[in-house]
mmCIF file of C-alpha atoms in Angstrom:
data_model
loop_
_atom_site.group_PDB
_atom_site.id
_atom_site.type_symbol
_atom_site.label_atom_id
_atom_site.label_comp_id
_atom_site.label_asym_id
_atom_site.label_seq_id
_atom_site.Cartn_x
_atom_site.Cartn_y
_atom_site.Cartn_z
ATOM 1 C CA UNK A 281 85.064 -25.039 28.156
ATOM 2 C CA UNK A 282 84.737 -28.608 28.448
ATOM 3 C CA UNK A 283 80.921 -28.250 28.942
ATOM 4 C CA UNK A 284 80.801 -26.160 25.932
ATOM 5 C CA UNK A 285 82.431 -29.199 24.316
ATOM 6 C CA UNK A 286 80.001 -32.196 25.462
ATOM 7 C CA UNK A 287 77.399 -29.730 24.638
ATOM 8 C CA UNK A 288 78.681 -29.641 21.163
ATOM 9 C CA UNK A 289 79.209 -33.298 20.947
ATOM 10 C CA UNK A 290 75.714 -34.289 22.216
ATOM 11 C CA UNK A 291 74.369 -31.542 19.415
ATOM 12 C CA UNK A 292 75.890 -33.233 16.627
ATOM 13 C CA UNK A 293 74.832 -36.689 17.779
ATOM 14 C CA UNK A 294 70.986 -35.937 17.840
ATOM 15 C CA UNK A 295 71.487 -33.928 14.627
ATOM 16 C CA UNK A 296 72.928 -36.431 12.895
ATOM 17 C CA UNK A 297 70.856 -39.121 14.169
ATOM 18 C CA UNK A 298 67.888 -36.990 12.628
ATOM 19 C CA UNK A 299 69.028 -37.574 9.116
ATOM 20 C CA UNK A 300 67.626 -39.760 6.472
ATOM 21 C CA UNK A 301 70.036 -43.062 7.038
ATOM 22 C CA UNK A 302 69.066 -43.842 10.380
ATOM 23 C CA UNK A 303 66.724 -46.502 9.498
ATOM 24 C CA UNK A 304 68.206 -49.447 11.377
ATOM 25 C CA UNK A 305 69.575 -52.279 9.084
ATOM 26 C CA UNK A 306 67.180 -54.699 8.888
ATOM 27 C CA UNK A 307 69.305 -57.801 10.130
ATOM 28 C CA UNK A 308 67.301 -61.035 10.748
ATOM 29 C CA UNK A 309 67.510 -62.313 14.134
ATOM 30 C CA UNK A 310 68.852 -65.552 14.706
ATOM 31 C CA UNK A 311 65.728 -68.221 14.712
ATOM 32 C CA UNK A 312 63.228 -65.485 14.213
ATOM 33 C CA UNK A 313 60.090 -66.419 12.635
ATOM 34 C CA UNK A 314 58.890 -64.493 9.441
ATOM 35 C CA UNK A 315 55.548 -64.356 8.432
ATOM 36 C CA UNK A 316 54.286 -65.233 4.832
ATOM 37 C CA UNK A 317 51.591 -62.545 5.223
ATOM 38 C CA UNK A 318 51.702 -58.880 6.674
ATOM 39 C CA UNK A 319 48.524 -57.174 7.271
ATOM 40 C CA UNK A 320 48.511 -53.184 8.042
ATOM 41 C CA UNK A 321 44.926 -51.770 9.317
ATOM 42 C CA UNK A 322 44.998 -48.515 10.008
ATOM 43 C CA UNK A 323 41.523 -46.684 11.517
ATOM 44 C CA UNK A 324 41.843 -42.597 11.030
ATOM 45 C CA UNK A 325 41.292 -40.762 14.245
ATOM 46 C CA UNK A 326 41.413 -44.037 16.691
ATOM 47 C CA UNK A 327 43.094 -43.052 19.972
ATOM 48 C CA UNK A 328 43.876 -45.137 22.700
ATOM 49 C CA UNK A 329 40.974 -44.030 24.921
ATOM 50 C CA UNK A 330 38.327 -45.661 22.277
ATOM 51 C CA UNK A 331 39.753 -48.796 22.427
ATOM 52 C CA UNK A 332 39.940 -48.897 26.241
ATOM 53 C CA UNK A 333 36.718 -47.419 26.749
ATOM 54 C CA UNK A 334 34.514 -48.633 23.676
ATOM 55 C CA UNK A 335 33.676 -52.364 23.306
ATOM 56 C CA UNK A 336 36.073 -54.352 21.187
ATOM 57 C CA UNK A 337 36.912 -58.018 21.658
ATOM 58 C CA UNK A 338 38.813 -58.562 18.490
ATOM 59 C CA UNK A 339 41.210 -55.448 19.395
ATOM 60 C CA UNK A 340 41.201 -57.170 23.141
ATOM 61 C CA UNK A 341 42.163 -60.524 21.735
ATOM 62 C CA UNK A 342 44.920 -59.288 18.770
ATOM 63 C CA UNK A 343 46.489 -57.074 22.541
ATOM 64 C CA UNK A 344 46.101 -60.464 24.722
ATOM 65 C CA UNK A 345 47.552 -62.442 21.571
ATOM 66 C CA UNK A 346 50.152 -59.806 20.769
ATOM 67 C CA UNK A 347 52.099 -56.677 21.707
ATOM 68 C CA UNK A 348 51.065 -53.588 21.926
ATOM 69 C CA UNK A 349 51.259 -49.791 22.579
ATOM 70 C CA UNK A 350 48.723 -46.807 23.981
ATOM 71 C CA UNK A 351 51.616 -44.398 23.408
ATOM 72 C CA UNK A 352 52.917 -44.467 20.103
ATOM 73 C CA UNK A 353 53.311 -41.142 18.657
ATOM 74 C CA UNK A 354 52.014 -39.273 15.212
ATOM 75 C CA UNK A 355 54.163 -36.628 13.956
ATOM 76 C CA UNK A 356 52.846 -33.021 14.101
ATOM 77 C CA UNK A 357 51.058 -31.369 12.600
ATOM 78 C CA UNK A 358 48.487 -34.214 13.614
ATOM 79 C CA UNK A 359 46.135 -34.604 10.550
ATOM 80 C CA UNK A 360 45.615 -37.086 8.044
ATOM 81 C CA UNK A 361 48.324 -36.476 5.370
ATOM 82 C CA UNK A 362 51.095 -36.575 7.403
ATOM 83 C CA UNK A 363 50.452 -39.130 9.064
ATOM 84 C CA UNK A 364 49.528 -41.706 6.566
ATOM 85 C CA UNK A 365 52.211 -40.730 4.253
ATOM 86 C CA UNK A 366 54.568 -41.384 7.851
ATOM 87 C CA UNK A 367 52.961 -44.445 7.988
ATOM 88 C CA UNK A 368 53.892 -45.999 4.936
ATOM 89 C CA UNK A 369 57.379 -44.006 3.757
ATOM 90 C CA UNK A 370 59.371 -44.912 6.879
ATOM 91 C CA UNK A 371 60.557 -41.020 7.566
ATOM 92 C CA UNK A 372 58.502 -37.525 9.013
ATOM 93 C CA UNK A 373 57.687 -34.748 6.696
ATOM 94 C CA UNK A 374 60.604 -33.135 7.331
ATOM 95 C CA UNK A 375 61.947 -35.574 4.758
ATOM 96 C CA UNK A 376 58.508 -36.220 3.102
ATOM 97 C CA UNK A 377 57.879 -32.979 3.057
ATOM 98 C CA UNK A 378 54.002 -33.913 3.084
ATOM 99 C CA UNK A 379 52.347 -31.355 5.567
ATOM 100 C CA UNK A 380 48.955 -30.538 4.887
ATOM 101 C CA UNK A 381 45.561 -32.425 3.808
ATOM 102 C CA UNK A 382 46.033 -29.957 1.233
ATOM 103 C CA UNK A 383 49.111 -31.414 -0.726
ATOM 104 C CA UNK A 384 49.121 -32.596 -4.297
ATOM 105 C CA UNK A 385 51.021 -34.418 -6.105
ATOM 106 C CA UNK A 386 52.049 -31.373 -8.408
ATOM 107 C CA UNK A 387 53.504 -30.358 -5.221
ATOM 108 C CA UNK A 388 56.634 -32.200 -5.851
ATOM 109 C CA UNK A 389 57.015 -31.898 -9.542
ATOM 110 C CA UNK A 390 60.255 -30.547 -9.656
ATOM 111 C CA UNK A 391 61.615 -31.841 -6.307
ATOM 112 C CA UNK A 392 63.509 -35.390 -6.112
ATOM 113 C CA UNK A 393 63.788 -37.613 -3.336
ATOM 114 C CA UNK A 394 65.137 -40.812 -1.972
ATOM 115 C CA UNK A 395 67.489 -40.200 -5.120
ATOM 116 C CA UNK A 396 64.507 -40.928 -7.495
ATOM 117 C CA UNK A 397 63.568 -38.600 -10.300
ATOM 118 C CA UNK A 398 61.805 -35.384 -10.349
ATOM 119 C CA UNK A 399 58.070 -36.018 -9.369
ATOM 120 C CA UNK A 400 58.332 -39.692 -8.061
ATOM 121 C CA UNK A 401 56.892 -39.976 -4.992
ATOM 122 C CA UNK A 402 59.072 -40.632 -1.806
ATOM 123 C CA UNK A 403 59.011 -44.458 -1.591
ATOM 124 C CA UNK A 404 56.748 -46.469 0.560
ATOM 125 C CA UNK A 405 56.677 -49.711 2.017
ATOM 126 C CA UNK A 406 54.589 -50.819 -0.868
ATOM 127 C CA UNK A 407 57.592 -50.154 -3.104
ATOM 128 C CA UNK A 408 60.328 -52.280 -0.718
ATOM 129 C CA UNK A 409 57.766 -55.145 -0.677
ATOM 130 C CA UNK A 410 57.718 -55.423 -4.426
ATOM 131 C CA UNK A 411 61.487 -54.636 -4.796
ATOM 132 C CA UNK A 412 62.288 -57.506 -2.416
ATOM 133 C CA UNK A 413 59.281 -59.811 -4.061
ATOM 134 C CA UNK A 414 58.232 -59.082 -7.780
ATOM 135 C CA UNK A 415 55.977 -61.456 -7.802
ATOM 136 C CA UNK A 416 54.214 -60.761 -4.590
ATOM 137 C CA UNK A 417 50.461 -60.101 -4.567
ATOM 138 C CA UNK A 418 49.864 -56.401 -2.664
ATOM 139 C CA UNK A 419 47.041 -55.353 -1.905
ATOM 140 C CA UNK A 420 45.547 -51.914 -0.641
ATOM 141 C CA UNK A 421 41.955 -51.058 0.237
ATOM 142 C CA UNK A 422 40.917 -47.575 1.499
ATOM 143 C CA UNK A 423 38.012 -45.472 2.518
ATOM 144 C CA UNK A 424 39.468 -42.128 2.442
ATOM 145 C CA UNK A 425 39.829 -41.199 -1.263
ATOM 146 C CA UNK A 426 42.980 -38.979 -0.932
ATOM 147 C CA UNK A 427 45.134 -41.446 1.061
ATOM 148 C CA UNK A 428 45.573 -42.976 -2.899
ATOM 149 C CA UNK A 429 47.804 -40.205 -3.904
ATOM 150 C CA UNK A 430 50.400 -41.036 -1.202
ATOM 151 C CA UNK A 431 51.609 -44.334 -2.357
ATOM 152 C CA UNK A 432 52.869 -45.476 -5.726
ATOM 153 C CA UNK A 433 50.377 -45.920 -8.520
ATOM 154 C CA UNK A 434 52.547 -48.507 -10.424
ATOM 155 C CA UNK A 435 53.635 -51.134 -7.093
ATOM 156 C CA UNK A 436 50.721 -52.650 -5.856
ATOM 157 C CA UNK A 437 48.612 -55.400 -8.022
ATOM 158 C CA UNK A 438 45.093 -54.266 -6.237
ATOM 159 C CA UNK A 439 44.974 -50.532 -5.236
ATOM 160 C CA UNK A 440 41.355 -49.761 -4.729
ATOM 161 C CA UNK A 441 39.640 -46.749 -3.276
ATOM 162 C CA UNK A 442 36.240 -47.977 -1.787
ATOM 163 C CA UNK A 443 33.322 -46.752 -0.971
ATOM 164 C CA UNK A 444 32.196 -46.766 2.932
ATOM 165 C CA UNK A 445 34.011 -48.644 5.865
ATOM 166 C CA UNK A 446 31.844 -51.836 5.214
ATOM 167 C CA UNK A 447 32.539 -52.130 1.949
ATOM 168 C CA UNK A 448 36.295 -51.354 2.582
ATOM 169 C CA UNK A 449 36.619 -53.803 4.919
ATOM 170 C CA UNK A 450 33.985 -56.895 2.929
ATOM 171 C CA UNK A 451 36.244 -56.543 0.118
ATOM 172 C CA UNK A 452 39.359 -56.671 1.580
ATOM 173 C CA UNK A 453 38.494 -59.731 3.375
ATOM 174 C CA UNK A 454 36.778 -61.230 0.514
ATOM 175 C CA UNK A 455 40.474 -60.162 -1.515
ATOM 176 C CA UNK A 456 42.314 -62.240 1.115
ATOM 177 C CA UNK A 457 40.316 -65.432 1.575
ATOM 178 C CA UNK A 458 40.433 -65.493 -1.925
ATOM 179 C CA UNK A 459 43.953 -64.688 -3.042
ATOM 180 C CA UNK A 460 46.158 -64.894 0.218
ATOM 181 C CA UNK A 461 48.055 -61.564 -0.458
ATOM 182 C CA UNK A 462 51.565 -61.411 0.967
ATOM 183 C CA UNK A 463 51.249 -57.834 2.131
ATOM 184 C CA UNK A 464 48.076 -55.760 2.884
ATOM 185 C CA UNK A 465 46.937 -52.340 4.053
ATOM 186 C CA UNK A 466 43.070 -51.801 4.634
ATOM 187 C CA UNK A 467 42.317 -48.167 5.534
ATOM 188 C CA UNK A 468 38.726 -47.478 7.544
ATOM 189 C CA UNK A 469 37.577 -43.594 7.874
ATOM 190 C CA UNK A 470 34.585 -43.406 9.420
ATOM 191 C CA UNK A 471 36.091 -43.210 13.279
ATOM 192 C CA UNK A 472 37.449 -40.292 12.327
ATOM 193 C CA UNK A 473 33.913 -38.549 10.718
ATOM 194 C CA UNK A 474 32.450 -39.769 13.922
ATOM 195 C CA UNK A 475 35.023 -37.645 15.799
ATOM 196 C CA UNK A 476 34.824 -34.752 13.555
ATOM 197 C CA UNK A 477 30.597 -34.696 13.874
ATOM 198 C CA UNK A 478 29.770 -35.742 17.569
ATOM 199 C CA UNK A 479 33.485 -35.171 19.015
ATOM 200 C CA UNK A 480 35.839 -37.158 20.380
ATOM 201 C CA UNK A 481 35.075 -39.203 24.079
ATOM 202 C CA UNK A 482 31.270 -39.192 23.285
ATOM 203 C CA UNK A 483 29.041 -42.478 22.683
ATOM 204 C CA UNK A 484 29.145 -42.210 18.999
ATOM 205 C CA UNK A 485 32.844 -41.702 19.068
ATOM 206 C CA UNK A 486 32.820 -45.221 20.817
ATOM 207 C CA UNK A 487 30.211 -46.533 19.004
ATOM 208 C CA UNK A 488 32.334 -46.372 15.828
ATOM 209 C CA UNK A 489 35.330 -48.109 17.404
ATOM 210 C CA UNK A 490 33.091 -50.665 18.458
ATOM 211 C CA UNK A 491 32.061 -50.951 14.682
ATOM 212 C CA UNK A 492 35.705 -50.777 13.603
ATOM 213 C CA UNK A 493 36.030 -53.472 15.923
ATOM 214 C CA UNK A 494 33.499 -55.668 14.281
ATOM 215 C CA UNK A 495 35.144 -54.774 10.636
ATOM 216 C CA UNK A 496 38.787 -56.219 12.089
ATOM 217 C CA UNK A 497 36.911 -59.296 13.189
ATOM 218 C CA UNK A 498 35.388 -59.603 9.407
ATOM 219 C CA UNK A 499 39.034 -59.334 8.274
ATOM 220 C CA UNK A 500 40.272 -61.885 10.919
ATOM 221 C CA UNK A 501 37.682 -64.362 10.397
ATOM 222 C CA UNK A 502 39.029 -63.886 6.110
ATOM 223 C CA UNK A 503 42.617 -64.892 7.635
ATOM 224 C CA UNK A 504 41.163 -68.260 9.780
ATOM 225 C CA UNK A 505 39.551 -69.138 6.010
ATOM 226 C CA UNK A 506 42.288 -68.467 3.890
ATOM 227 C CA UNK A 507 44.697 -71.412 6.193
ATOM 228 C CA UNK A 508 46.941 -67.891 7.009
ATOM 229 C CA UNK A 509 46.242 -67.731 10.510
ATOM 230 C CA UNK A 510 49.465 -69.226 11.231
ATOM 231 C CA UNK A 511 52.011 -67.431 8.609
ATOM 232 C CA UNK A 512 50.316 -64.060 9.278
ATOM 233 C CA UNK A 513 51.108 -60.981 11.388
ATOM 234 C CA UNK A 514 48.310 -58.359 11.517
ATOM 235 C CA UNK A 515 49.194 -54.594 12.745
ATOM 236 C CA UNK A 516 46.424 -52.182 14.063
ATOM 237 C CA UNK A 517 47.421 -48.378 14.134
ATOM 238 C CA UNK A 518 46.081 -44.988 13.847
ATOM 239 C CA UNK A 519 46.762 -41.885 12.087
ATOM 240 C CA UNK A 520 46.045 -39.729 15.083
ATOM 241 C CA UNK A 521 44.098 -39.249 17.826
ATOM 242 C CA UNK A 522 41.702 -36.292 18.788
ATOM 243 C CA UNK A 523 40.268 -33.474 20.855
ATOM 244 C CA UNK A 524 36.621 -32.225 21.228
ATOM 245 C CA UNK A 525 35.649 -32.235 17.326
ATOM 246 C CA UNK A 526 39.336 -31.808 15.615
ATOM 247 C CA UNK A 527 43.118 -32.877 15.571
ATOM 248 C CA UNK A 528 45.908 -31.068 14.134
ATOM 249 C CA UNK A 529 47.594 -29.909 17.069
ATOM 250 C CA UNK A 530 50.095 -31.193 19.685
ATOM 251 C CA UNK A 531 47.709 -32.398 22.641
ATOM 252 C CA UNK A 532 48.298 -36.151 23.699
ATOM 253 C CA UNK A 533 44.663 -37.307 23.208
ATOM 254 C CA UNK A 534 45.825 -35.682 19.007
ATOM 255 C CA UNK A 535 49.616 -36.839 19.155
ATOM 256 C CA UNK A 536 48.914 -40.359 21.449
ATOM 257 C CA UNK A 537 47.985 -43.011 18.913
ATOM 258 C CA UNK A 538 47.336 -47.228 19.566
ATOM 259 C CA UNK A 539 50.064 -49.495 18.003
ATOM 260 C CA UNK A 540 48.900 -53.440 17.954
ATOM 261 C CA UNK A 541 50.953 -56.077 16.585
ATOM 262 C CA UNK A 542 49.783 -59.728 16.729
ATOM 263 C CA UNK A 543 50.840 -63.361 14.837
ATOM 264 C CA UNK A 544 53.677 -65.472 13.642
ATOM 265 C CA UNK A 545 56.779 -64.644 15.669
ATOM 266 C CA UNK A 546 55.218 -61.737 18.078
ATOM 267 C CA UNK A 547 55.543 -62.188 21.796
ATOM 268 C CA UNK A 548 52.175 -62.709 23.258
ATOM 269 C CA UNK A 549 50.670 -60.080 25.685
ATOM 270 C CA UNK A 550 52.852 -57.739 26.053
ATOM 271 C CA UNK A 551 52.787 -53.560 26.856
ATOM 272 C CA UNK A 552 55.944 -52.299 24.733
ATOM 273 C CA UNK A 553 58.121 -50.016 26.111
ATOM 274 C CA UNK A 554 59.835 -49.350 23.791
ATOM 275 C CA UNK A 555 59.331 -45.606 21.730
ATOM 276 C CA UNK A 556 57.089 -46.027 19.049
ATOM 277 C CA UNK A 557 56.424 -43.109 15.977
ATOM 278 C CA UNK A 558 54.132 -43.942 13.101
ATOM 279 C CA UNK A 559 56.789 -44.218 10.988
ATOM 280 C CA UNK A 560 58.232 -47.138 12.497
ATOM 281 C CA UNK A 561 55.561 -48.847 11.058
ATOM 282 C CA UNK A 562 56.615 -48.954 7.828
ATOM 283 C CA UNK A 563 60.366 -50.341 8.664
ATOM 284 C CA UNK A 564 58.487 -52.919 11.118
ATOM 285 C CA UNK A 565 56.593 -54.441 8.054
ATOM 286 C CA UNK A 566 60.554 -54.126 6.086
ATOM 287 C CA UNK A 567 62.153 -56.218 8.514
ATOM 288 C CA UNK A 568 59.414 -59.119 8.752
ATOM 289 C CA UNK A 569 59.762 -59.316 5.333
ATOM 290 C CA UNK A 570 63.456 -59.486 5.437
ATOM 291 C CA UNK A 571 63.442 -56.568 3.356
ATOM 292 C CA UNK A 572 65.936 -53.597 2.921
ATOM 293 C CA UNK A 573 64.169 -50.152 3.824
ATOM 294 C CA UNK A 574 65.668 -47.486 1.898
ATOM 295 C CA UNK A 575 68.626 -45.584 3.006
ATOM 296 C CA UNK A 576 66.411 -42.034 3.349
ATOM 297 C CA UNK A 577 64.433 -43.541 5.973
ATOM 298 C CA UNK A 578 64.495 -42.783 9.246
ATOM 299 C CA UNK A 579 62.148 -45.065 11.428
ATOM 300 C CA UNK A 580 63.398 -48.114 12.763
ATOM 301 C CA UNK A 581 61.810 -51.796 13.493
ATOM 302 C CA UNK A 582 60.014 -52.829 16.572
ATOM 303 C CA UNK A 583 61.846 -55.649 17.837
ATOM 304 C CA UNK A 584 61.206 -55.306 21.157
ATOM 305 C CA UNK A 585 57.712 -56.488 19.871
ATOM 306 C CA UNK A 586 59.184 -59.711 18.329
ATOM 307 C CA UNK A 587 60.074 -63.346 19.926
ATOM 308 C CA UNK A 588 63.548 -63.924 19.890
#
């Protein structure tokens, strides 16, 4: 009877710990440093194994300079969608309810969420930036045309679909030398075609990281001109990972996923132990900016990344 009961108990606990709510409030730490800039690049289909196996200084200096995880996890299934809408809402799809490449935004016309109205999109990070700063400049830049329909059309003051990872990546460096944007995501795609046409593990596979590589550096160097390099905190992520030519499923080399975080107020070198989903990500970026995430979140900040 009494194991009946704990088992009961411990039920209810992880049930309710599930729920949207369980974002953790996003309480400053006393002395904590918080960065004037936030920069979110995300490279579809990077796993961990290209960046230890391909050749990429800039990704080996933001690690040595920052924190970092080869573990983090992407929610199933493991394809794009998901993943990036994870990413940047703070919650899973079993909130989002985004499971498929194949969604559309007619998808949720007559469903409500957060508490918003019928057909508004379930609110991103991009949305808590510009509640907590009106007059912020945000900035997104992206490679994939379909990761566009995820976030708000109405929150960010640049929101550009590009076309190619060099020209993603040139303009959103050119965007921040210029105008020193308080929050930025740059999306790159073409690790992920590489995976999808030669497979994952081969030299092209790690050829394109190595490029990716190169297109961080181009945004890095953008920081060093702007005068940022000292108010800014840049994050490196994934969507998911991959296996032979394809993702989708449950494998580690699909699920595992890098998770870099380097700058103002990060502890330097460090392996995190701490668990890690994608969309932790997004409640990360929340509590650098001192910002509120939503109360239908369910990630929660990496502090164990942060100096105290």
């Amino acid at each position: 009877m009494k194991y009946l009961l704990f088992l009961s108990l411990f039920i209810l606990s992880f049930h309710l710990q599930a729920q949207p709510g369980a974002a953790q409030p996003n309480v400053a730490r006393p002395g904590a440093a918080q960065p004037r800039h936030v920069i979110v690049i995300g490279i579809d289909g990077l796993s961990p194994d290209g960046i230890q196996k391909a050749s990429t200084p800039v990704l080996d200096s933001l690690i040595k300079s920052g924190a970092y995880s080869f573990n983090a996890k992407a929610v199933y299934p493991s394809s794009s969608s998901p993943n990036w809408a994870s990413m940047i809402t703070g919650t899973s799809p079993a909130h989002h309810e985004i499971w498929s490449n194949e969604w559309k935004r007619t998808d949720m016309a007559n469903r409500s969420y957060c508490g918003g109205a019928n057909g508004q999109l379930f609110p991103t990070i991009f949305r808590v930036v510009r509640e907590k700063m009106p007059q912020a400049t945000i900035a997104t830049f992206y490679d994939w045309d379909d990761f566009g329909r995820l976030l708000e059309d109405d929150v960010c003051t640049v929101k550009e679909d590009r076309k190619g990872e060099d020209d993603t990546a040139q303009r959103a460096a050119g965007y921040i030398a210029k105008e020193k944007p308080v929050f930025t995501f740059i999306h790159l795609d073409h690790v992920d075609h590489a995976g999808h046409e030669s497979g994952h593990g081969t030299p092209v596979y790690y050829a394109s990281v190595s490029k990716a590589d190169s297109l961080i550096g181009q945004v890095m160097n953008a920081v060093r001109r702007a005068g940022m390099t000292n108010e800014t905190v840049v994050i490196v992520t994934a969507d998911h990972g991959g296996i032979n030519k394809g993702h989708g499923g449950t494998t580690p080399a699909e699920i595992n996923i890098p998770w870099i975080i380097s700058g103002k107020g990060i502890r330097k070198n460090v392996r995190l132990q701490q668990p890690i989903d994608t969309f932790d990500t997004a409640v990360t970026v929340a509590h650098l900016f001192r910002a509120t995430p939503p109360a239908c979140w369910t990630g929660k900040p990496v502090l164990e990344a942060l100096q105290k």
